[in-house]
Amino acid sequence: MDLVSFCHIRWNFVYQRPQHLLNRFAINNRVFVIEEPNYDKESNCYELKKDDQYNLWVVNFNISNDVPLNRRNEVLQELIDTFFLAEKIDQYILWYYSPMALKYSDQLNSAVTVYDCMDELSAFKFADPELKKMEKILLNKADIVFTGGQSLYEAKKDLHHNIHSFPSSIDKAHFKSARIAQSEPSDEAMIPHPRFGFYGVIDERFDIELLKGLAEKRPDWHWVLIGPIIKIDPAALPSNENIHYLGGKDYNDLPAYLSGWDVATLPFALNESTKFISPTKTPEYLAGGKKVISTSITDVVNPYGVEGLVYIADTVDDFIAAGEEILQNSDDKIWKIKVDNFLLNISWDETWNDMSSLIDQAIENKSIKTFKKSKAYV
């Protein structure tokens, strides 16, 4: 059975939850990842790009800038129908990350519809004002719903009859390689120690004022920031000499950077956009053998803070106190054993296996309901 996913983020932007999950499905099945449409093209068409490693295609639907606003969704529906026919997609799973995609895909009749709610997108900067309305429609259409964290599950558990929490997971082997000394990337090798690192998207969720205060109060500590800067003005970021913006990096290169840090950090702002996030980098940092300081993000506090695996600090002084304690205590053997025990049964493979079982069950239940309904009219 094929899987068709409507994704709100560009496939090659940052390697995160959608890639981890859908690439696993693509080992044995065809996967089509449909990105958000492009509305400034010369003609109406779609483009396919095959992934080099997996049985996966990235699909771009292009709409001519001559198409009026009130006809865009109609044209998209026609393109999608043409695409499904051309690629012989007839037995398939629909997998939504973007509720807004329902505007041009509601005509599709899938074996099962999955909504993987990885974030509370309506709380993000520049979110479409119709997003909440479209999510309500998607929740009504979906046969099964997954959430990207426990706090998001708690917020939505009463909105669907078949909803399950799947917090951020980890590719342990990939990040555990950071525990072994590696050849340092050239742009990090020149940065003095101690190094406090972060990788991820730098946007409205990032606590700019906290970073600025830390850099000013401890000019001898160096902050290594890896990731693209989006939705905020780069000029608004602090430019202290001990803050180093290295830009986006390939997922495969992250362990090499992580290996060279003294402390890993999650300096998120506490606002609407971070209320329900479950940072994937938390278990990744830990698997890499790095002690972590995080602001009090709910899904980091519980379980990681509660289990004593991550330091929680919201102020400059508390962040510095945690950093000093980490730097002064180099013996972390017991802590690493505790980390490894905690991460023992956490992996993207386990997550996908559990999701697959639930999807199979949802397909079976839907088939039984369809059969019973058809018999009722005999």
Short mmCIF file of C-alpha atoms in Angstrom, two decimals:
data_model
loop_
_atom_site.label_atom_id
_atom_site.label_comp_id
_atom_site.label_asym_id
_atom_site.label_seq_id
_atom_site.Cartn_x
_atom_site.Cartn_y
_atom_site.Cartn_z
CA MET A 1 0.00 0.00 0.00
CA ASP A 2 1.29 3.46 -0.89
CA LEU A 3 1.52 6.34 1.56
CA VAL A 4 0.77 9.91 0.52
CA SER A 5 1.79 12.62 2.97
CA PHE A 6 0.86 16.30 2.94
CA CYS A 7 3.71 18.08 4.69
CA HIS A 8 3.91 21.69 5.90
CA ILE A 9 7.72 21.80 5.80
CA ARG A 10 10.03 21.37 2.83
CA TRP A 11 11.41 17.84 2.78
CA ASN A 12 15.05 18.92 2.50
CA PHE A 13 14.82 21.79 5.00
CA VAL A 14 15.68 20.09 8.30
CA TYR A 15 15.80 16.34 9.00
CA GLN A 16 13.22 15.73 11.70
CA ARG A 17 10.11 13.72 12.62
CA PRO A 18 8.53 13.37 9.14
CA GLN A 19 11.80 12.12 7.63
CA HIS A 20 12.44 9.63 10.43
CA LEU A 21 8.97 8.13 10.13
CA LEU A 22 8.21 8.25 6.41
CA ASN A 23 11.66 7.05 5.37
CA ARG A 24 11.02 3.92 7.42
CA PHE A 25 7.74 3.31 5.64
CA ALA A 26 9.53 3.84 2.32
CA ILE A 27 11.85 0.87 2.90
CA ASN A 28 9.16 -1.51 1.66
CA ASN A 29 6.46 0.77 0.23
CA ARG A 30 6.10 3.73 -2.08
CA VAL A 31 5.88 7.09 -0.31
CA PHE A 32 4.89 10.39 -1.92
CA VAL A 33 5.57 13.52 0.13
CA ILE A 34 3.50 16.42 -1.18
CA GLU A 35 4.97 19.76 -0.17
CA GLU A 36 2.95 22.96 0.11
CA PRO A 37 2.01 24.28 -3.35
CA ASN A 38 3.93 26.91 -5.29
CA TYR A 39 1.66 29.69 -6.56
CA ASP A 40 4.03 31.76 -8.69
CA LYS A 41 4.80 29.47 -11.62
CA GLU A 42 4.28 29.91 -15.35
CA SER A 43 1.94 26.95 -15.74
CA ASN A 44 -0.11 24.42 -13.76
CA CYS A 45 1.88 21.22 -13.37
CA TYR A 46 3.45 18.87 -10.85
CA GLU A 47 7.05 17.74 -10.43
CA LEU A 48 8.44 14.53 -8.93
CA LYS A 49 11.88 14.10 -7.42
CA LYS A 50 13.03 10.62 -6.36
CA ASP A 51 14.95 10.23 -3.11
CA ASP A 52 18.41 8.73 -3.61
CA GLN A 53 18.11 6.17 -0.82
CA TYR A 54 14.45 5.35 -0.24
CA ASN A 55 11.41 4.42 -2.28
CA LEU A 56 10.19 7.98 -1.77
CA TRP A 57 9.27 10.84 -4.07
CA VAL A 58 8.94 14.53 -3.20
CA VAL A 59 6.03 16.07 -5.08
CA ASN A 60 5.64 19.75 -5.92
CA PHE A 61 2.39 21.14 -7.28
CA ASN A 62 2.88 24.35 -9.23
CA ILE A 63 0.04 26.76 -9.87
CA SER A 64 0.23 29.52 -12.45
CA ASN A 65 0.16 33.04 -11.07
CA ASP A 66 -2.67 33.69 -13.55
CA VAL A 67 -5.03 31.40 -11.60
CA PRO A 68 -7.44 33.51 -9.48
CA LEU A 69 -7.36 32.97 -5.72
CA ASN A 70 -10.86 31.50 -5.67
CA ARG A 71 -9.87 28.79 -8.21
CA ARG A 72 -6.55 27.66 -6.75
CA ASN A 73 -7.93 24.77 -4.72
CA GLU A 74 -10.04 23.57 -7.64
CA VAL A 75 -6.98 23.53 -9.92
CA LEU A 76 -4.96 21.74 -7.22
CA GLN A 77 -7.63 19.06 -6.90
CA GLU A 78 -7.47 18.48 -10.65
CA LEU A 79 -3.68 18.22 -10.53
CA ILE A 80 -3.81 15.78 -7.60
CA ASP A 81 -6.32 13.58 -9.42
CA THR A 82 -4.10 13.60 -12.51
CA PHE A 83 -1.05 12.77 -10.41
CA PHE A 84 -2.78 9.83 -8.65
CA LEU A 85 -3.92 8.43 -11.99
CA ALA A 86 -0.51 8.80 -13.64
CA GLU A 87 1.35 7.16 -10.74
CA LYS A 88 -1.29 4.41 -10.36
CA ILE A 89 -1.97 5.29 -6.72
CA ASP A 90 -5.21 3.46 -5.91
CA GLN A 91 -4.64 1.72 -2.54
CA TYR A 92 -3.10 4.23 -0.18
CA ILE A 93 -2.77 5.76 3.27
CA LEU A 94 -3.22 9.51 3.62
CA TRP A 95 -0.82 10.99 6.17
CA TYR A 96 -1.37 14.63 7.08
CA TYR A 97 1.03 17.02 8.76
CA SER A 98 -0.73 20.05 7.35
CA PRO A 99 -4.46 20.49 8.03
CA MET A 100 -4.51 23.25 5.40
CA ALA A 101 -3.93 20.61 2.70
CA LEU A 102 -7.51 19.39 3.21
CA LYS A 103 -8.64 22.36 1.15
CA TYR A 104 -7.42 20.63 -2.00
CA SER A 105 -7.32 16.94 -1.02
CA ASP A 106 -10.67 16.28 0.63
CA GLN A 107 -11.88 14.41 -2.46
CA LEU A 108 -9.39 11.57 -1.89
CA ASN A 109 -10.68 8.21 -0.65
CA SER A 110 -7.96 6.43 1.33
CA ALA A 111 -7.77 3.09 3.11
CA VAL A 112 -7.07 5.09 6.25
CA THR A 113 -6.35 8.72 7.09
CA VAL A 114 -3.62 9.57 9.61
CA TYR A 115 -3.07 12.95 11.24
CA ASP A 116 0.41 13.17 12.75
CA CYS A 117 0.08 16.34 14.82
CA MET A 118 3.73 17.01 15.51
CA ASP A 119 3.26 20.62 16.71
CA GLU A 120 0.56 23.11 17.61
CA LEU A 121 1.02 24.89 14.27
CA SER A 122 -1.64 27.52 15.01
CA ALA A 123 0.64 28.95 17.72
CA PHE A 124 3.56 29.50 15.34
CA LYS A 125 4.47 32.84 13.84
CA PHE A 126 2.66 33.65 10.55
CA ALA A 127 0.24 30.72 11.03
CA ASP A 128 -2.75 30.75 8.68
CA PRO A 129 -5.79 32.18 10.54
CA GLU A 130 -7.89 29.27 9.21
CA LEU A 131 -5.58 26.62 10.63
CA LYS A 132 -7.66 25.86 13.73
CA LYS A 133 -10.81 25.50 11.65
CA MET A 134 -9.09 23.18 9.18
CA GLU A 135 -7.62 21.09 11.98
CA LYS A 136 -11.10 20.58 13.39
CA ILE A 137 -12.21 19.26 9.99
CA LEU A 138 -9.14 17.01 9.78
CA LEU A 139 -9.78 15.60 13.25
CA ASN A 140 -13.27 14.70 12.09
CA LYS A 141 -11.94 13.04 8.91
CA ALA A 142 -8.93 11.20 10.39
CA ASP A 143 -9.20 7.55 11.39
CA ILE A 144 -6.21 7.82 13.72
CA VAL A 145 -4.27 10.70 15.29
CA PHE A 146 -0.72 10.81 16.63
CA THR A 147 0.72 13.68 18.66
CA GLY A 148 4.35 14.76 18.80
CA GLY A 149 4.45 14.87 22.59
CA GLN A 150 2.60 14.20 25.81
CA SER A 151 1.52 17.79 26.48
CA LEU A 152 0.05 18.03 22.97
CA TYR A 153 -1.75 14.74 23.58
CA GLU A 154 -3.23 16.07 26.83
CA ALA A 155 -4.50 19.15 24.99
CA LYS A 156 -6.17 17.15 22.20
CA LYS A 157 -7.06 13.77 23.73
CA ASP A 158 -10.76 14.62 23.98
CA LEU A 159 -10.97 15.75 20.34
CA HIS A 160 -10.63 12.31 18.75
CA HIS A 161 -11.65 8.74 19.60
CA ASN A 162 -8.39 7.15 18.41
CA ILE A 163 -5.49 9.40 19.47
CA HIS A 164 -2.04 8.34 20.69
CA SER A 165 1.02 10.14 22.06
CA PHE A 166 4.34 9.52 20.32
CA PRO A 167 6.97 11.90 21.74
CA SER A 168 10.24 12.68 20.01
CA SER A 169 12.35 9.61 19.49
CA ILE A 170 15.95 8.97 18.47
CA ASP A 171 18.38 7.28 16.14
CA LYS A 172 20.67 6.16 18.98
CA ALA A 173 23.49 4.69 16.90
CA HIS A 174 23.79 7.91 14.90
CA PHE A 175 24.09 10.24 17.90
CA LYS A 176 25.92 7.86 20.21
CA SER A 177 28.89 8.23 17.85
CA ALA A 178 29.35 11.71 19.36
CA ARG A 179 30.71 10.04 22.52
CA ILE A 180 33.82 9.07 20.56
CA ALA A 181 36.33 11.79 19.78
CA GLN A 182 35.94 12.86 16.16
CA SER A 183 37.75 15.05 13.69
CA GLU A 184 36.26 18.46 14.37
CA PRO A 185 34.50 20.37 11.60
CA SER A 186 36.69 23.26 10.51
CA ASP A 187 34.19 25.99 11.44
CA GLU A 188 33.89 24.66 15.00
CA ALA A 189 37.52 23.70 15.60
CA MET A 190 38.59 27.34 15.95
CA ILE A 191 36.03 28.11 18.69
CA PRO A 192 37.50 28.13 22.22
CA HIS A 193 36.21 26.02 25.11
CA PRO A 194 34.01 25.77 27.07
CA ARG A 195 31.43 25.42 24.31
CA PHE A 196 27.70 25.53 24.90
CA GLY A 197 25.92 24.19 21.84
CA PHE A 198 22.50 24.20 20.20
CA TYR A 199 21.32 22.83 16.88
CA GLY A 200 17.89 23.33 15.40
CA VAL A 201 15.80 25.99 13.73
CA ILE A 202 16.40 29.46 15.17
CA ASP A 203 13.03 31.20 15.09
CA GLU A 204 10.41 32.76 17.38
CA ARG A 205 10.81 29.85 19.78
CA PHE A 206 14.41 30.80 20.57
CA ASP A 207 15.05 32.91 23.71
CA ILE A 208 17.14 35.74 22.28
CA GLU A 209 17.27 37.73 25.51
CA LEU A 210 18.45 34.71 27.51
CA LEU A 211 21.25 34.08 25.02
CA LYS A 212 22.29 37.72 25.10
CA GLY A 213 22.36 37.80 28.90
CA LEU A 214 24.40 34.60 29.09
CA ALA A 215 26.93 35.81 26.54
CA GLU A 216 27.37 39.12 28.36
CA LYS A 217 27.65 37.66 31.86
CA ARG A 218 30.06 34.87 30.86
CA PRO A 219 32.22 36.21 28.01
CA ASP A 220 34.64 33.30 28.55
CA TRP A 221 31.94 30.79 27.56
CA HIS A 222 31.30 30.28 23.85
CA TRP A 223 27.91 29.60 22.29
CA VAL A 224 27.80 27.44 19.17
CA LEU A 225 24.50 27.80 17.30
CA ILE A 226 23.78 25.49 14.36
CA GLY A 227 20.70 25.83 12.20
CA PRO A 228 18.80 28.07 9.80
CA ILE A 229 17.40 31.40 10.95
CA ILE A 230 13.77 31.83 9.87
CA LYS A 231 10.77 34.06 10.65
CA ILE A 232 12.92 36.44 12.70
CA ASP A 233 15.28 39.20 11.62
CA PRO A 234 18.89 37.95 11.87
CA ALA A 235 19.84 41.49 12.89
CA ALA A 236 17.77 41.00 16.07
CA LEU A 237 20.09 38.21 17.24
CA PRO A 238 22.91 39.15 19.65
CA SER A 239 26.28 39.60 17.97
CA ASN A 240 28.64 39.11 20.91
CA GLU A 241 32.08 37.80 20.02
CA ASN A 242 31.47 34.62 22.01
CA ILE A 243 28.34 33.71 20.01
CA HIS A 244 29.03 31.72 16.84
CA TYR A 245 26.32 31.22 14.20
CA LEU A 246 27.43 28.34 11.99
CA GLY A 247 24.32 28.04 9.82
CA GLY A 248 22.45 24.89 8.85
CA LYS A 249 24.28 21.56 8.72
CA ASP A 250 23.54 18.17 7.24
CA TYR A 251 21.92 15.67 9.64
CA ASN A 252 24.82 13.26 9.08
CA ASP A 253 27.30 15.88 10.34
CA LEU A 254 25.52 16.73 13.61
CA PRO A 255 27.31 14.12 15.80
CA ALA A 256 30.70 15.58 14.79
CA TYR A 257 29.62 19.02 16.01
CA LEU A 258 27.92 17.64 19.13
CA SER A 259 31.07 15.71 20.03
CA GLY A 260 33.01 18.96 20.38
CA TRP A 261 30.65 20.62 22.86
CA ASP A 262 31.09 20.76 26.61
CA VAL A 263 27.38 21.35 27.29
CA ALA A 264 24.28 21.00 25.12
CA THR A 265 21.48 23.53 25.50
CA LEU A 266 17.78 24.09 24.79
CA PRO A 267 17.38 27.86 25.26
CA PHE A 268 13.74 28.08 24.23
CA ALA A 269 11.53 31.02 25.07
CA LEU A 270 8.46 30.25 27.15
CA ASN A 271 5.63 31.44 24.92
CA GLU A 272 2.63 30.16 22.95
CA SER A 273 4.83 28.69 20.22
CA THR A 274 6.75 26.50 22.70
CA LYS A 275 3.84 25.49 24.94
CA PHE A 276 3.47 22.03 23.37
CA ILE A 277 6.83 21.34 21.73
CA SER A 278 8.70 18.09 22.37
CA PRO A 279 12.24 18.79 21.12
CA THR A 280 13.75 15.86 19.24
CA LYS A 281 17.19 17.12 20.15
CA THR A 282 16.69 16.31 23.86
CA PRO A 283 17.23 12.53 23.53
CA GLU A 284 19.76 13.17 20.74
CA TYR A 285 21.94 15.31 23.01
CA LEU A 286 21.70 12.70 25.76
CA ALA A 287 22.57 9.82 23.46
CA GLY A 288 25.59 11.84 22.41
CA GLY A 289 26.76 11.83 26.02
CA LYS A 290 26.26 15.54 26.61
CA LYS A 291 24.72 17.03 29.71
CA VAL A 292 21.88 19.34 28.87
CA ILE A 293 20.52 22.63 30.18
CA SER A 294 16.99 23.51 29.09
CA THR A 295 14.43 26.13 29.88
CA SER A 296 11.26 24.71 31.47
CA ILE A 297 9.59 23.31 28.36
CA THR A 298 6.82 21.02 29.64
CA ASP A 299 7.85 17.95 27.64
CA VAL A 300 11.48 18.40 28.70
CA VAL A 301 10.72 18.94 32.38
CA ASN A 302 8.69 15.73 32.31
CA PRO A 303 10.26 13.24 31.89
CA TYR A 304 13.86 14.45 31.45
CA GLY A 305 14.02 16.96 34.29
CA VAL A 306 12.00 14.77 36.65
CA GLU A 307 14.37 11.86 35.98
CA GLY A 308 17.42 14.02 36.72
CA LEU A 309 18.75 13.71 33.17
CA VAL A 310 18.50 17.39 32.20
CA TYR A 311 19.12 20.62 34.13
CA ILE A 312 16.18 23.05 34.05
CA ALA A 313 16.94 26.78 34.13
CA ASP A 314 14.91 29.79 33.00
CA THR A 315 17.06 32.72 34.13
CA VAL A 316 20.57 33.80 33.23
CA ASP A 317 21.81 33.14 36.76
CA ASP A 318 20.23 29.68 36.97
CA PHE A 319 21.58 28.77 33.53
CA ILE A 320 25.08 29.84 34.56
CA ALA A 321 24.85 27.95 37.86
CA ALA A 322 23.88 24.78 35.98
CA GLY A 323 26.71 25.31 33.49
CA GLU A 324 29.27 25.77 36.26
CA GLU A 325 28.10 22.61 38.01
CA ILE A 326 28.42 20.60 34.79
CA LEU A 327 31.88 21.96 33.99
CA GLN A 328 33.15 21.30 37.51
CA ASN A 329 31.91 17.68 37.61
CA SER A 330 33.71 15.75 34.88
CA ASP A 331 32.89 12.30 36.29
CA ASP A 332 29.63 11.36 34.53
CA LYS A 333 29.80 7.55 34.38
CA ILE A 334 26.80 7.02 36.67
CA TRP A 335 24.81 9.69 34.81
CA LYS A 336 25.54 8.04 31.45
CA ILE A 337 24.38 4.68 32.75
CA LYS A 338 21.16 6.32 33.87
CA VAL A 339 20.77 7.98 30.46
CA ASP A 340 21.36 4.74 28.59
CA ASN A 341 18.84 2.89 30.76
CA PHE A 342 16.26 5.59 30.09
CA LEU A 343 16.87 5.54 26.33
CA LEU A 344 17.05 1.74 26.14
CA ASN A 345 13.64 1.20 24.53
CA ILE A 346 13.35 4.54 22.75
CA SER A 347 14.04 4.61 19.03
CA TRP A 348 12.41 5.71 15.79
CA ASP A 349 12.24 2.04 14.80
CA GLU A 350 10.17 1.27 17.91
CA THR A 351 8.01 4.33 17.31
CA TRP A 352 7.34 3.34 13.71
CA ASN A 353 6.59 -0.28 14.64
CA ASP A 354 4.05 0.86 17.22
CA MET A 355 2.49 3.33 14.79
CA SER A 356 2.32 0.68 12.07
CA SER A 357 0.43 -1.70 14.35
CA LEU A 358 -2.10 1.00 15.19
CA ILE A 359 -2.49 1.90 11.51
CA ASP A 360 -3.07 -1.75 10.58
CA GLN A 361 -5.71 -1.96 13.28
CA ALA A 362 -7.37 1.25 12.02
CA ILE A 363 -7.45 -0.12 8.45
CA GLU A 364 -9.04 -3.34 9.67
CA ASN A 365 -11.63 -1.49 11.74
CA LYS A 366 -12.50 0.78 8.82
CA SER A 367 -12.88 -2.23 6.50
CA ILE A 368 -15.22 -3.95 8.97
CA LYS A 369 -17.34 -0.81 9.28
CA THR A 370 -17.51 -0.43 5.48
CA PHE A 371 -18.51 -4.09 5.10
CA LYS A 372 -21.25 -3.83 7.73
CA LYS A 373 -22.55 -0.65 6.14
CA SER A 374 -22.66 -2.24 2.68
CA LYS A 375 -24.54 -5.29 4.07
CA ALA A 376 -27.10 -3.00 5.64
CA TYR A 377 -28.15 -1.88 2.17
CA VAL A 378 -28.35 -5.36 0.66
#
